[in-house]
CSV table of C-alpha atoms and ligand atoms in Angstrom, one decimal:
chain,number,residue,atom,x,y,z
N,16,UNK,CA,27.8,77.1,-27.2
N,17,UNK,CA,24.9,79.2,-25.8
N,18,UNK,CA,23.3,78.9,-29.2
N,19,UNK,CA,23.3,75.1,-29.0
N,20,UNK,CA,21.8,75.2,-25.5
N,21,UNK,CA,19.1,77.7,-26.6
N,22,UNK,CA,18.4,75.6,-29.7
N,23,UNK,CA,18.0,72.4,-27.6
N,24,UNK,CA,15.6,74.2,-25.3
N,25,UNK,CA,13.5,75.4,-28.3
N,26,UNK,CA,13.3,71.8,-29.4
N,27,UNK,CA,11.8,70.7,-26.1
N,28,UNK,CA,15.1,69.2,-24.7
N,29,UNK,CA,15.0,71.4,-21.5
N,30,UNK,CA,16.7,69.0,-19.2
N,31,UNK,CA,19.4,68.1,-21.7
N,32,UNK,CA,20.0,71.8,-22.4
N,33,UNK,CA,20.4,72.4,-18.7
N,34,UNK,CA,22.8,69.4,-18.4
N,35,UNK,CA,24.8,70.8,-21.4
N,36,UNK,CA,25.1,74.2,-19.8
N,37,UNK,CA,26.4,72.8,-16.6
N,38,UNK,CA,28.7,70.3,-18.4
N,39,UNK,CA,30.3,73.2,-20.3
N,40,UNK,CA,30.7,75.2,-17.0
N,41,UNK,CA,32.2,72.2,-15.2
N,42,UNK,CA,34.7,71.5,-18.0
N,43,UNK,CA,35.8,75.1,-18.2
N,44,UNK,CA,36.3,75.2,-14.4
N,45,UNK,CA,38.2,72.0,-14.5
N,46,UNK,CA,40.6,73.2,-17.2
N,47,UNK,CA,41.1,76.6,-15.6
N,48,UNK,CA,41.7,75.4,-12.1
N,49,UNK,CA,42.3,71.7,-11.7
N,50,UNK,CA,43.9,70.3,-14.8
N,51,UNK,CA,47.7,71.0,-15.1
N,52,UNK,CA,47.8,70.2,-18.8
N,53,UNK,CA,44.7,72.4,-19.4
N,54,UNK,CA,46.3,75.3,-17.6
N,55,UNK,CA,49.5,74.9,-19.6
N,56,UNK,CA,47.5,75.1,-22.9
N,57,UNK,CA,45.5,78.1,-21.7
N,58,UNK,CA,48.9,79.8,-21.2
N,59,UNK,CA,49.8,78.8,-24.8
N,60,UNK,CA,46.6,80.4,-26.1
N,61,UNK,CA,47.2,83.5,-24.0
N,62,UNK,CA,50.6,83.9,-25.6
N,63,UNK,CA,49.4,83.8,-29.2
N,64,UNK,CA,50.1,86.8,-31.2
N,65,UNK,CA,47.2,89.2,-32.1
N,66,UNK,CA,46.8,88.8,-35.8
N,67,UNK,CA,43.8,89.0,-38.2
N,68,UNK,CA,44.0,86.5,-41.0
N,69,UNK,CA,43.5,87.9,-44.5
N,70,UNK,CA,41.9,84.7,-45.6
N,71,UNK,CA,40.6,81.4,-44.5
N,72,UNK,CA,40.2,78.7,-47.0
N,73,UNK,CA,38.9,75.3,-45.8
N,74,UNK,CA,38.0,74.1,-49.3
N,75,UNK,CA,41.4,72.6,-50.0
N,76,UNK,CA,43.3,69.5,-48.9
N,77,UNK,CA,45.6,71.7,-46.8
N,78,UNK,CA,43.3,74.0,-44.7
N,79,UNK,CA,44.7,77.5,-44.9
N,80,UNK,CA,44.3,80.2,-42.3
N,81,UNK,CA,45.9,83.6,-43.0
N,82,UNK,CA,49.1,84.2,-45.1
N,83,UNK,CA,52.7,84.9,-44.2
N,84,UNK,CA,52.3,88.6,-45.1
N,85,UNK,CA,49.6,89.0,-42.3
N,86,UNK,CA,52.2,89.0,-39.5
N,87,UNK,CA,55.7,90.3,-38.6
N,88,UNK,CA,58.8,88.1,-38.1
N,89,UNK,CA,58.5,88.5,-34.3
N,90,UNK,CA,54.8,87.4,-34.3
N,91,UNK,CA,55.6,84.5,-36.6
N,92,UNK,CA,58.2,83.3,-34.0
N,93,UNK,CA,55.6,83.5,-31.2
N,94,UNK,CA,53.1,81.5,-33.4
N,95,UNK,CA,55.6,78.8,-34.3
N,96,UNK,CA,56.6,78.3,-30.7
N,97,UNK,CA,52.9,77.9,-29.7
N,98,UNK,CA,52.2,75.5,-32.5
N,99,UNK,CA,55.2,73.4,-31.4
N,100,UNK,CA,54.0,73.3,-27.8
N,101,UNK,CA,50.8,71.7,-29.1
N,102,UNK,CA,52.5,68.8,-30.7
N,103,UNK,CA,51.8,66.0,-31.8
N,104,UNK,CA,49.7,67.3,-34.8
N,105,UNK,CA,48.0,64.0,-35.9
N,106,UNK,CA,45.3,65.4,-38.2
N,107,UNK,CA,45.8,67.9,-41.1
N,108,UNK,CA,47.6,69.3,-43.0
N,109,UNK,CA,47.2,73.0,-42.3
N,110,UNK,CA,48.9,76.2,-43.4
N,111,UNK,CA,48.7,78.8,-40.6
N,112,UNK,CA,50.0,82.2,-41.6
N,113,UNK,CA,52.4,80.4,-44.1
N,114,UNK,CA,53.6,77.8,-41.5
N,115,UNK,CA,53.0,74.4,-43.0
N,116,UNK,CA,51.9,71.8,-40.5
N,117,UNK,CA,52.5,68.4,-42.1
N,118,UNK,CA,50.5,66.2,-39.8
N,119,UNK,CA,50.9,62.5,-39.1
N,120,UNK,CA,47.8,61.7,-41.1
N,121,UNK,CA,47.1,62.9,-44.6
N,122,UNK,CA,43.6,63.5,-43.6
N,123,UNK,CA,42.2,64.7,-46.9
N,124,UNK,CA,42.5,61.1,-48.3
N,125,UNK,CA,39.7,60.1,-45.9
N,126,UNK,CA,37.6,63.2,-46.8
N,127,UNK,CA,38.0,62.4,-50.5
N,128,UNK,CA,36.7,58.9,-49.9
N,129,UNK,CA,33.4,60.0,-48.4
N,130,UNK,CA,32.7,63.6,-49.5
N,131,UNK,CA,30.8,62.6,-52.7
N,132,UNK,CA,28.7,59.9,-51.0
N,133,UNK,CA,27.3,61.7,-48.0
N,134,UNK,CA,24.1,63.7,-47.9
N,135,UNK,CA,24.9,67.3,-48.6
N,136,UNK,CA,25.8,69.2,-45.4
N,137,UNK,CA,24.2,72.5,-46.2
N,138,UNK,CA,21.9,73.7,-43.5
N,139,UNK,CA,22.5,70.6,-41.4
N,140,UNK,CA,23.2,70.2,-37.7
N,141,UNK,CA,26.3,68.1,-37.4
N,142,UNK,CA,28.0,66.2,-34.6
N,143,UNK,CA,31.6,65.1,-35.1
N,144,UNK,CA,32.5,62.6,-32.5
N,145,UNK,CA,36.3,62.5,-31.8
N,146,UNK,CA,36.9,65.6,-33.8
N,147,UNK,CA,40.5,65.8,-32.9
N,148,UNK,CA,41.9,69.2,-33.9
N,149,UNK,CA,38.8,69.9,-36.1
N,150,UNK,CA,40.4,69.2,-39.5
N,151,UNK,CA,37.1,67.6,-40.7
N,152,UNK,CA,35.0,70.3,-39.1
N,153,UNK,CA,36.9,72.9,-41.1
N,154,UNK,CA,36.4,70.8,-44.2
N,155,UNK,CA,32.6,70.7,-43.6
N,156,UNK,CA,32.4,74.5,-43.1
N,157,UNK,CA,32.4,75.5,-46.9
N,158,UNK,CA,29.1,73.6,-47.3
N,159,UNK,CA,27.5,76.1,-44.9
N,160,UNK,CA,26.0,73.7,-42.3
N,161,UNK,CA,23.7,75.3,-39.7
N,162,UNK,CA,26.3,74.3,-37.1
N,163,UNK,CA,29.0,71.7,-36.4
N,164,UNK,CA,29.6,70.5,-32.9
N,165,UNK,CA,32.9,68.6,-32.4
N,166,UNK,CA,33.6,66.6,-29.2
N,167,UNK,CA,37.2,65.8,-28.3
N,168,UNK,CA,38.2,64.7,-24.8
N,169,UNK,CA,42.0,64.6,-25.3
N,170,UNK,CA,43.2,68.1,-24.3
N,171,UNK,CA,46.1,68.4,-26.7
N,172,UNK,CA,43.8,68.0,-29.7
N,173,UNK,CA,41.0,70.0,-28.2
N,174,UNK,CA,43.5,72.9,-27.7
N,175,UNK,CA,44.9,72.5,-31.2
N,176,UNK,CA,41.3,73.2,-32.3
N,177,UNK,CA,41.1,76.2,-30.0
N,178,UNK,CA,44.3,77.6,-31.4
N,179,UNK,CA,43.1,77.2,-35.0
N,180,UNK,CA,39.7,78.5,-34.2
N,181,UNK,CA,41.2,81.6,-32.6
N,182,UNK,CA,42.3,82.7,-36.0
N,183,UNK,CA,39.7,81.0,-38.3
N,184,UNK,CA,36.9,82.2,-36.1
N,185,UNK,CA,34.2,80.4,-38.1
N,186,UNK,CA,30.9,81.4,-36.5
N,187,UNK,CA,29.0,78.0,-36.7
N,188,UNK,CA,31.7,75.7,-35.4
N,189,UNK,CA,31.9,74.7,-31.7
N,190,UNK,CA,34.0,72.1,-29.9
N,191,UNK,CA,33.7,70.6,-26.4
N,192,UNK,CA,36.3,68.6,-24.5
N,193,UNK,CA,34.0,65.7,-23.7
N,194,UNK,CA,33.5,62.0,-24.5
N,195,UNK,CA,30.4,60.8,-26.3
N,196,UNK,CA,29.1,59.3,-23.1
N,197,UNK,CA,29.3,62.6,-21.3
N,198,UNK,CA,27.3,64.5,-23.9
N,199,UNK,CA,23.7,64.9,-22.7
N,200,UNK,CA,21.4,62.7,-24.9
N,201,UNK,CA,20.2,65.4,-27.4
N,202,UNK,CA,17.5,63.2,-28.9
N,203,UNK,CA,16.8,63.6,-32.5
N,204,UNK,CA,18.9,66.8,-32.6
N,205,UNK,CA,21.5,66.1,-35.3
N,206,UNK,CA,21.0,65.7,-39.0
N,207,UNK,CA,24.4,64.1,-39.6
N,208,UNK,CA,26.7,62.4,-37.2
N,209,UNK,CA,30.3,61.6,-38.0
N,210,UNK,CA,31.9,58.9,-35.9
N,211,UNK,CA,35.3,58.3,-37.4
N,212,UNK,CA,38.2,56.5,-35.8
N,213,UNK,CA,36.4,56.2,-32.5
N,214,UNK,CA,34.3,53.0,-32.4
N,215,UNK,CA,37.2,50.7,-31.7
N,216,UNK,CA,38.0,52.7,-28.7
N,217,UNK,CA,34.7,51.9,-27.2
N,218,UNK,CA,34.4,49.0,-24.6
N,219,UNK,CA,30.7,48.7,-25.5
N,220,UNK,CA,30.2,49.5,-29.2
N,221,UNK,CA,26.5,48.5,-29.1
N,222,UNK,CA,25.8,51.1,-26.5
N,223,UNK,CA,27.8,53.7,-28.4
N,224,UNK,CA,25.9,53.1,-31.6
N,225,UNK,CA,22.5,53.1,-29.8
N,226,UNK,CA,23.4,56.5,-28.3
N,227,UNK,CA,24.4,57.9,-31.6
N,228,UNK,CA,21.1,56.6,-33.2
N,229,UNK,CA,19.1,58.3,-30.5
N,230,UNK,CA,20.7,61.7,-31.2
N,231,UNK,CA,20.1,61.4,-35.0
N,232,UNK,CA,16.8,62.8,-36.3
N,233,UNK,CA,14.6,60.5,-38.3
N,234,UNK,CA,16.1,60.2,-41.8
N,235,UNK,CA,19.5,61.6,-40.6
N,236,UNK,CA,22.8,60.1,-41.6
N,237,UNK,CA,25.6,58.4,-39.7
N,238,UNK,CA,29.0,58.5,-41.3
N,239,UNK,CA,30.9,55.7,-39.6
N,240,UNK,CA,34.6,55.1,-40.2
N,241,UNK,CA,36.4,52.4,-38.2
N,242,UNK,CA,39.1,49.7,-38.3
N,243,UNK,CA,37.8,46.4,-39.7
N,244,UNK,CA,39.0,42.9,-40.1
N,245,UNK,CA,39.1,41.3,-43.5
N,246,UNK,CA,36.5,38.5,-44.1
N,247,UNK,CA,32.9,37.8,-44.6
N,248,UNK,CA,32.2,36.1,-41.3
N,249,UNK,CA,30.1,37.9,-38.7
N,250,UNK,CA,32.9,38.1,-36.1
N,251,UNK,CA,35.1,40.7,-34.4
N,252,UNK,CA,38.7,40.6,-33.2
N,253,UNK,CA,39.1,41.4,-29.5
N,254,UNK,CA,42.8,42.1,-29.1
N,255,UNK,CA,44.4,40.3,-26.2
N,256,UNK,CA,46.3,43.4,-25.0
N,257,UNK,CA,47.2,45.9,-27.7
N,258,UNK,CA,46.5,46.3,-31.4
N,259,UNK,CA,49.2,48.3,-33.4
N,260,UNK,CA,50.7,49.2,-29.9
N,261,UNK,CA,47.3,50.8,-28.9
N,262,UNK,CA,46.1,49.6,-25.5
N,263,UNK,CA,42.6,51.2,-26.0
N,264,UNK,CA,41.4,49.1,-28.9
N,265,UNK,CA,38.5,46.8,-27.8
N,266,UNK,CA,36.7,45.4,-30.9
N,267,UNK,CA,37.5,45.3,-34.6
N,268,UNK,CA,34.6,43.7,-36.6
N,269,UNK,CA,34.4,42.5,-40.1
N,270,UNK,CA,32.1,44.6,-42.3
N,271,UNK,CA,29.2,42.0,-42.0
N,272,UNK,CA,29.7,42.1,-38.2
N,273,UNK,CA,29.6,45.9,-38.2
N,274,UNK,CA,26.4,45.9,-40.3
N,275,UNK,CA,24.9,43.6,-37.6
N,276,UNK,CA,25.9,46.0,-34.9
N,277,UNK,CA,24.3,48.9,-36.8
N,278,UNK,CA,21.1,46.9,-37.5
N,279,UNK,CA,20.8,46.0,-33.8
N,280,UNK,CA,21.2,49.6,-32.9
N,281,UNK,CA,18.2,50.4,-35.0
N,282,UNK,CA,19.8,51.7,-38.3
N,283,UNK,CA,18.1,50.6,-41.4
N,284,UNK,CA,19.6,51.8,-44.7
N,285,UNK,CA,23.2,50.7,-44.6
N,286,UNK,CA,25.9,51.1,-47.3
N,287,UNK,CA,29.6,50.4,-47.1
N,288,UNK,CA,31.2,53.0,-49.5
N,289,UNK,CA,34.9,52.3,-48.9
N,290,UNK,CA,37.4,49.7,-47.6
N,291,UNK,CA,41.0,50.8,-47.7
N,292,UNK,CA,44.2,49.5,-46.0
N,293,UNK,CA,46.1,52.2,-44.2
N,294,UNK,CA,49.4,52.9,-46.0
N,295,UNK,CA,52.7,54.4,-44.9
N,296,UNK,CA,51.9,57.2,-47.2
N,297,UNK,CA,48.6,58.1,-45.3
N,298,UNK,CA,50.0,57.8,-41.7
N,299,UNK,CA,53.6,58.6,-41.1
N,300,UNK,CA,56.0,60.4,-38.8
N,301,UNK,CA,56.7,64.1,-39.7
N,302,UNK,CA,58.5,67.0,-38.0
N,303,UNK,CA,55.2,67.9,-36.3
N,304,UNK,CA,54.8,64.4,-34.6
N,305,UNK,CA,57.2,63.5,-31.8
N,306,UNK,CA,55.8,60.0,-31.3
N,307,UNK,CA,55.8,56.7,-33.1
N,308,UNK,CA,53.7,56.2,-36.2
N,309,UNK,CA,52.4,53.4,-38.4
N,310,UNK,CA,55.9,52.1,-39.5
N,311,UNK,CA,56.6,51.4,-35.8
N,312,UNK,CA,53.3,49.6,-35.4
N,313,UNK,CA,53.8,47.0,-38.2
N,314,UNK,CA,56.0,43.9,-38.1
N,315,UNK,CA,59.2,45.0,-39.9
N,316,UNK,CA,59.5,41.5,-41.5
N,317,UNK,CA,55.9,41.3,-42.6
N,318,UNK,CA,54.1,44.6,-43.2
N,319,UNK,CA,50.7,42.8,-43.6
N,320,UNK,CA,50.8,42.2,-39.8
N,321,UNK,CA,51.0,44.5,-36.7
N,322,UNK,CA,53.8,44.0,-34.2
N,323,UNK,CA,51.4,41.8,-32.3
N,324,UNK,CA,50.7,39.5,-35.2
N,325,UNK,CA,47.2,40.8,-36.1
N,326,UNK,CA,46.2,41.8,-39.6
N,327,UNK,CA,47.5,45.3,-40.5
N,328,UNK,CA,45.1,48.2,-40.3
N,329,UNK,CA,42.3,48.3,-42.8
N,330,UNK,CA,39.5,50.9,-42.4
N,331,UNK,CA,35.9,51.0,-43.8
N,332,UNK,CA,33.4,53.8,-44.2
N,333,UNK,CA,29.7,53.0,-43.8
N,334,UNK,CA,26.7,55.2,-44.2
N,335,UNK,CA,23.7,54.4,-42.1
N,336,UNK,CA,20.3,56.0,-41.8
N,337,UNK,CA,17.8,55.4,-39.0
N,338,UNK,CA,14.8,55.2,-41.4
Z,4,SAM,C1,41.7,58.0,-34.2
Z,4,SAM,S1,41.3,59.6,-33.7
Z,4,SAM,C2,40.2,60.0,-35.1
Z,4,SAM,C3,40.1,61.5,-35.3
Z,4,SAM,C4,39.2,61.9,-36.5
Z,4,SAM,N1,37.8,61.6,-36.2
Z,4,SAM,C5,39.6,61.1,-37.7
Z,4,SAM,O1,38.8,60.4,-38.2
Z,4,SAM,O2,40.7,61.3,-38.2
Z,4,SAM,C6,40.1,59.3,-32.4
Z,4,SAM,C7,39.8,60.5,-31.7
Z,4,SAM,O3,38.6,60.2,-30.9
Z,4,SAM,C8,38.8,60.7,-29.6
Z,4,SAM,N2,38.0,59.9,-28.7
Z,4,SAM,C9,38.4,58.7,-28.1
Z,4,SAM,N3,37.3,58.2,-27.4
Z,4,SAM,C10,36.3,59.1,-27.5
Z,4,SAM,C11,35.0,59.2,-27.0
Z,4,SAM,N4,34.5,58.2,-26.2
Z,4,SAM,N5,34.2,60.2,-27.3
Z,4,SAM,C12,34.7,61.2,-28.1
Z,4,SAM,N6,35.9,61.2,-28.7
Z,4,SAM,C13,36.8,60.2,-28.4
Z,4,SAM,C14,40.3,60.6,-29.4
Z,4,SAM,O4,40.8,61.5,-28.4
Z,4,SAM,C15,40.9,60.9,-30.7
Z,4,SAM,O5,41.1,62.3,-30.9
């Protein structure tokens, strides 16, 4: 993290660099001393077996760290117990020292939808907002970006990343347990910003997009993936209470409405590269997920509707540039 702070200072972002330094210190302190969940996960990390992975391969659908032959049976038991304490595993899949983590989401489907459309990631500074356990950060690594910063405020997913990173130990990947609004405004700092599966959680999507635009360098690229409503009208659904049982979904726009939001935030070159309904093959309950999943969020008599009667989830991927 020191590297990012130093880099921000070099780019004339002194006050943001100082804010970032104190934010990191404050979060570490909070997790160590005040947050019960945080302390529990720190204990899980402390109990991990010492093993050096013989390989780390992020260039495949199932990210692989180490192999079964890298560790003894006793150490494998310790590892499996730690992995299970970090459930639910929503993003993946991973194979960690031969242990297959079949996550709720088949995340490579989304990666495959966008990987050939985005500007090459080599040498770029990347921000991944809502990075969860880092699945996409790991998938970015083989392109050799200058660095990837993930931000993930939910501690279970943040600590899943810490666990994976403990073994993968990729030098240019960093993750902070913070929300977008907490991150100091690193103006023009990032070449590519991923914002996937996050915008509908924002009460003020216009403010969120404006913040993202400010952090993108001129000519940089935003990769925006979000829930959308079908239709050509410039309107957004604002769920009365819940959408697909989620109580933190505020706005779901049509694609034309989303384009308007992006334009008003100052983005210029806009492209919608994909619109895909979420299927029960892409999001489903597995042995690594101890909660409900898509099948429970849909009306059992009409799978085209959520249990609340709204259109079932459809997601779009848009690319936007600020020049
Ligand atoms: C639906 S998941 C998407 C994860 C991943 N980006 C993907 O596309 O599969 C949304 C993630 O964003 C995180 N999140 C929610 N609000 C956020 C915020 N304001 N800033 C950063 N992350 C946020 C959640 O904790 C969650 O891990």
